């Protein structure tokens, strides 16, 4: 068993792995079942939020070399999911001020970090696609994701260029 689920406002806590406390490099309690837990979380993340999707994807990269640090990250994800069971995707048609019911305008966004993966120095792409609700302040996302780039970018500009070419 593991400790009780507590409140977590974010799915991921960006702690530098270089500054991990001593002992966190040891194999974690969930090393044998990590892939099963991550698989379930990937299914949930696909239809809930980009932030959760990013955090699960980042943790999924470490299933082969699972550590105590990863146990804590997995627990935080479970706490976040438990705390946000009412979250999901809402799609609606846009209605203009004159009452005309129109198809929504689709927008796409992409971004990348530079050498964000501490172990490989590779960059991570992120993308989001959504529809503009015209009179609303926010964009309704319908697809999102992140992916570790296959090569090492030499600059932020190169990482951004590679991110645009992926999406």
PDB file of C-alpha atoms in Angstrom, residues 5-141:
ATOM      1  CA  UNK A   5      -4.333  10.543  -1.492  1.00  0.00           C
ATOM      2  CA  UNK A   6      -4.028  14.201  -0.562  1.00  0.00           C
ATOM      3  CA  UNK A   7      -4.865  17.391  -2.458  1.00  0.00           C
ATOM      4  CA  UNK A   8      -2.595  18.244  -5.414  1.00  0.00           C
ATOM      5  CA  UNK A   9      -3.301  21.389  -7.424  1.00  0.00           C
ATOM      6  CA  UNK A  10      -0.853  20.498 -10.211  1.00  0.00           C
ATOM      7  CA  UNK A  11      -0.024  17.096 -11.701  1.00  0.00           C
ATOM      8  CA  UNK A  12       3.718  17.690 -11.827  1.00  0.00           C
ATOM      9  CA  UNK A  13       6.215  19.327  -9.521  1.00  0.00           C
ATOM     10  CA  UNK A  14       9.283  20.385 -11.524  1.00  0.00           C
ATOM     11  CA  UNK A  15      12.075  19.445  -9.123  1.00  0.00           C
ATOM     12  CA  UNK A  16      15.479  19.175 -10.711  1.00  0.00           C
ATOM     13  CA  UNK A  17      16.558  15.550 -10.605  1.00  0.00           C
ATOM     14  CA  UNK A  18      20.141  16.661  -9.957  1.00  0.00           C
ATOM     15  CA  UNK A  19      19.031  17.939  -6.546  1.00  0.00           C
ATOM     16  CA  UNK A  20      17.226  14.749  -5.459  1.00  0.00           C
ATOM     17  CA  UNK A  21      17.742  13.722  -1.830  1.00  0.00           C
ATOM     18  CA  UNK A  22      20.120  10.855  -1.190  1.00  0.00           C
ATOM     19  CA  UNK A  23      18.419   7.479  -1.558  1.00  0.00           C
ATOM     20  CA  UNK A  24      15.969   8.587  -4.249  1.00  0.00           C
ATOM     21  CA  UNK A  25      18.064   6.783  -6.881  1.00  0.00           C
ATOM     22  CA  UNK A  26      17.207   3.406  -5.331  1.00  0.00           C
ATOM     23  CA  UNK A  27      14.563   1.254  -7.068  1.00  0.00           C
ATOM     24  CA  UNK A  28      11.053   2.387  -6.222  1.00  0.00           C
ATOM     25  CA  UNK A  29       8.238   0.441  -4.585  1.00  0.00           C
ATOM     26  CA  UNK A  30       6.212   0.409  -7.827  1.00  0.00           C
ATOM     27  CA  UNK A  31       9.070  -0.555 -10.182  1.00  0.00           C
ATOM     28  CA  UNK A  32       7.381  -3.848 -11.143  1.00  0.00           C
ATOM     29  CA  UNK A  33       3.948  -2.299 -11.827  1.00  0.00           C
ATOM     30  CA  UNK A  34       4.913   1.191 -13.057  1.00  0.00           C
ATOM     31  CA  UNK A  35       4.027   0.497 -16.707  1.00  0.00           C
ATOM     32  CA  UNK A  36       0.536  -0.706 -15.715  1.00  0.00           C
ATOM     33  CA  UNK A  37      -0.133   2.435 -13.638  1.00  0.00           C
ATOM     34  CA  UNK A  38       1.231   4.728 -16.361  1.00  0.00           C
ATOM     35  CA  UNK A  39      -0.890   2.985 -19.013  1.00  0.00           C
ATOM     36  CA  UNK A  40      -4.056   3.708 -17.039  1.00  0.00           C
ATOM     37  CA  UNK A  41      -3.009   7.308 -16.503  1.00  0.00           C
ATOM     38  CA  UNK A  42      -2.260   7.756 -20.231  1.00  0.00           C
ATOM     39  CA  UNK A  43      -5.824   6.667 -20.997  1.00  0.00           C
ATOM     40  CA  UNK A  44      -7.237   9.171 -18.500  1.00  0.00           C
ATOM     41  CA  UNK A  45      -4.886  11.975 -19.576  1.00  0.00           C
ATOM     42  CA  UNK A  46      -5.904  11.792 -23.230  1.00  0.00           C
ATOM     43  CA  UNK A  47      -9.354  13.135 -22.472  1.00  0.00           C
ATOM     44  CA  UNK A  48      -8.767  15.428 -19.527  1.00  0.00           C
ATOM     45  CA  UNK A  49      -6.043  18.110 -19.697  1.00  0.00           C
ATOM     46  CA  UNK A  50      -2.754  19.017 -21.399  1.00  0.00           C
ATOM     47  CA  UNK A  51      -1.012  19.457 -18.040  1.00  0.00           C
ATOM     48  CA  UNK A  52      -1.874  15.932 -16.941  1.00  0.00           C
ATOM     49  CA  UNK A  53      -0.900  14.563 -20.354  1.00  0.00           C
ATOM     50  CA  UNK A  54       2.529  16.226 -20.101  1.00  0.00           C
ATOM     51  CA  UNK A  55       3.177  14.953 -16.575  1.00  0.00           C
ATOM     52  CA  UNK A  56       2.156  11.370 -17.418  1.00  0.00           C
ATOM     53  CA  UNK A  57       4.279  11.415 -20.590  1.00  0.00           C
ATOM     54  CA  UNK A  58       7.298  12.641 -18.670  1.00  0.00           C
ATOM     55  CA  UNK A  59       6.867   9.929 -16.044  1.00  0.00           C
ATOM     56  CA  UNK A  60       6.313   7.272 -18.735  1.00  0.00           C
ATOM     57  CA  UNK A  61       9.873   7.832 -19.976  1.00  0.00           C
ATOM     58  CA  UNK A  62      11.204   6.467 -16.699  1.00  0.00           C
ATOM     59  CA  UNK A  63       9.388   3.124 -16.449  1.00  0.00           C
ATOM     60  CA  UNK A  64      12.522   1.120 -17.287  1.00  0.00           C
ATOM     61  CA  UNK A  65      14.625   2.786 -14.585  1.00  0.00           C
ATOM     62  CA  UNK A  66      12.031   3.377 -11.849  1.00  0.00           C
ATOM     63  CA  UNK A  67      13.259   5.066  -8.664  1.00  0.00           C
ATOM     64  CA  UNK A  68      11.850   6.157  -5.302  1.00  0.00           C
ATOM     65  CA  UNK A  69      11.628   9.676  -6.749  1.00  0.00           C
ATOM     66  CA  UNK A  70       9.302   8.297  -9.456  1.00  0.00           C
ATOM     67  CA  UNK A  71       7.117   6.687  -6.762  1.00  0.00           C
ATOM     68  CA  UNK A  72       6.533  10.158  -5.314  1.00  0.00           C
ATOM     69  CA  UNK A  73       5.776  11.603  -8.787  1.00  0.00           C
ATOM     70  CA  UNK A  74       3.280   8.789  -9.441  1.00  0.00           C
ATOM     71  CA  UNK A  75       1.628   9.408  -6.074  1.00  0.00           C
ATOM     72  CA  UNK A  76       1.306  13.120  -6.863  1.00  0.00           C
ATOM     73  CA  UNK A  77      -0.328  12.269 -10.224  1.00  0.00           C
ATOM     74  CA  UNK A  78      -2.803   9.953  -8.503  1.00  0.00           C
ATOM     75  CA  UNK A  79      -3.591  12.709  -5.973  1.00  0.00           C
ATOM     76  CA  UNK A  80      -4.163  15.195  -8.808  1.00  0.00           C
ATOM     77  CA  UNK A  81      -6.450  12.811 -10.716  1.00  0.00           C
ATOM     78  CA  UNK A  82      -8.414  12.032  -7.551  1.00  0.00           C
ATOM     79  CA  UNK A  83      -8.765  15.757  -6.818  1.00  0.00           C
ATOM     80  CA  UNK A  84      -9.976  16.577 -10.366  1.00  0.00           C
ATOM     81  CA  UNK A  85     -12.449  13.805 -11.184  1.00  0.00           C
ATOM     82  CA  UNK A  86     -14.950  16.349 -12.535  1.00  0.00           C
ATOM     83  CA  UNK A  87     -12.624  17.700 -15.246  1.00  0.00           C
ATOM     84  CA  UNK A  88     -13.024  16.849 -18.938  1.00  0.00           C
ATOM     85  CA  UNK A  89     -13.473  18.132 -22.482  1.00  0.00           C
ATOM     86  CA  UNK A  90     -16.468  20.280 -23.403  1.00  0.00           C
ATOM     87  CA  UNK A  91     -17.251  20.907 -27.058  1.00  0.00           C
ATOM     88  CA  UNK A  92     -19.838  23.389 -28.241  1.00  0.00           C
ATOM     89  CA  UNK A  93     -20.776  25.273 -31.387  1.00  0.00           C
ATOM     90  CA  UNK A  94     -20.046  28.979 -31.579  1.00  0.00           C
ATOM     91  CA  UNK A  95     -22.979  31.382 -31.773  1.00  0.00           C
ATOM     92  CA  UNK A  96     -22.308  34.877 -33.127  1.00  0.00           C
ATOM     93  CA  UNK A  97     -23.888  37.982 -31.659  1.00  0.00           C
ATOM     94  CA  UNK A  98     -26.437  38.059 -34.519  1.00  0.00           C
ATOM     95  CA  UNK A  99     -27.576  34.527 -33.541  1.00  0.00           C
ATOM     96  CA  UNK A 100     -25.919  32.739 -36.485  1.00  0.00           C
ATOM     97  CA  UNK A 101     -24.806  29.246 -35.444  1.00  0.00           C
ATOM     98  CA  UNK A 102     -21.404  28.720 -37.085  1.00  0.00           C
ATOM     99  CA  UNK A 103     -18.638  26.163 -37.091  1.00  0.00           C
ATOM    100  CA  UNK A 104     -15.865  27.019 -34.649  1.00  0.00           C
ATOM    101  CA  UNK A 105     -12.509  28.310 -35.849  1.00  0.00           C
ATOM    102  CA  UNK A 106      -9.690  25.836 -35.220  1.00  0.00           C
ATOM    103  CA  UNK A 107      -6.383  27.053 -33.770  1.00  0.00           C
ATOM    104  CA  UNK A 108      -3.118  25.204 -33.237  1.00  0.00           C
ATOM    105  CA  UNK A 109      -0.169  26.019 -31.008  1.00  0.00           C
ATOM    106  CA  UNK A 110       3.267  24.461 -30.623  1.00  0.00           C
ATOM    107  CA  UNK A 111       6.233  25.068 -28.354  1.00  0.00           C
ATOM    108  CA  UNK A 112       9.475  23.445 -27.246  1.00  0.00           C
ATOM    109  CA  UNK A 113      11.935  23.703 -24.435  1.00  0.00           C
ATOM    110  CA  UNK A 114      15.689  23.543 -24.990  1.00  0.00           C
ATOM    111  CA  UNK A 115      17.513  20.570 -23.434  1.00  0.00           C
ATOM    112  CA  UNK A 116      14.758  20.083 -20.864  1.00  0.00           C
ATOM    113  CA  UNK A 117      15.447  16.387 -20.288  1.00  0.00           C
ATOM    114  CA  UNK A 118      18.148  16.187 -17.616  1.00  0.00           C
ATOM    115  CA  UNK A 119      19.415  12.728 -18.607  1.00  0.00           C
ATOM    116  CA  UNK A 120      19.709  13.148 -22.403  1.00  0.00           C
ATOM    117  CA  UNK A 121      19.728  16.949 -22.942  1.00  0.00           C
ATOM    118  CA  UNK A 122      16.980  16.459 -25.533  1.00  0.00           C
ATOM    119  CA  UNK A 123      14.201  18.987 -25.995  1.00  0.00           C
ATOM    120  CA  UNK A 124      10.474  18.327 -25.564  1.00  0.00           C
ATOM    121  CA  UNK A 125       7.810  19.360 -28.111  1.00  0.00           C
ATOM    122  CA  UNK A 126       4.360  20.334 -26.984  1.00  0.00           C
ATOM    123  CA  UNK A 127       1.254  21.047 -29.036  1.00  0.00           C
ATOM    124  CA  UNK A 128      -2.372  21.934 -28.529  1.00  0.00           C
ATOM    125  CA  UNK A 129      -5.277  22.179 -30.968  1.00  0.00           C
ATOM    126  CA  UNK A 130      -8.589  23.696 -30.072  1.00  0.00           C
ATOM    127  CA  UNK A 131     -11.553  25.675 -31.214  1.00  0.00           C
ATOM    128  CA  UNK A 132     -12.253  29.310 -30.510  1.00  0.00           C
ATOM    129  CA  UNK A 133     -15.606  29.880 -28.828  1.00  0.00           C
ATOM    130  CA  UNK A 134     -15.706  33.385 -30.354  1.00  0.00           C
ATOM    131  CA  UNK A 135     -17.316  35.199 -27.397  1.00  0.00           C
ATOM    132  CA  UNK A 136     -15.443  33.224 -24.775  1.00  0.00           C
ATOM    133  CA  UNK A 137     -12.129  34.145 -23.245  1.00  0.00           C
ATOM    134  CA  UNK A 138     -10.608  30.668 -23.402  1.00  0.00           C
ATOM    135  CA  UNK A 139      -9.836  28.159 -26.117  1.00  0.00           C
ATOM    136  CA  UNK A 140     -11.498  24.733 -25.842  1.00  0.00           C
ATOM    137  CA  UNK A 141      -8.766  22.157 -26.396  1.00  0.00           C
TER     138      UNK A 141
END
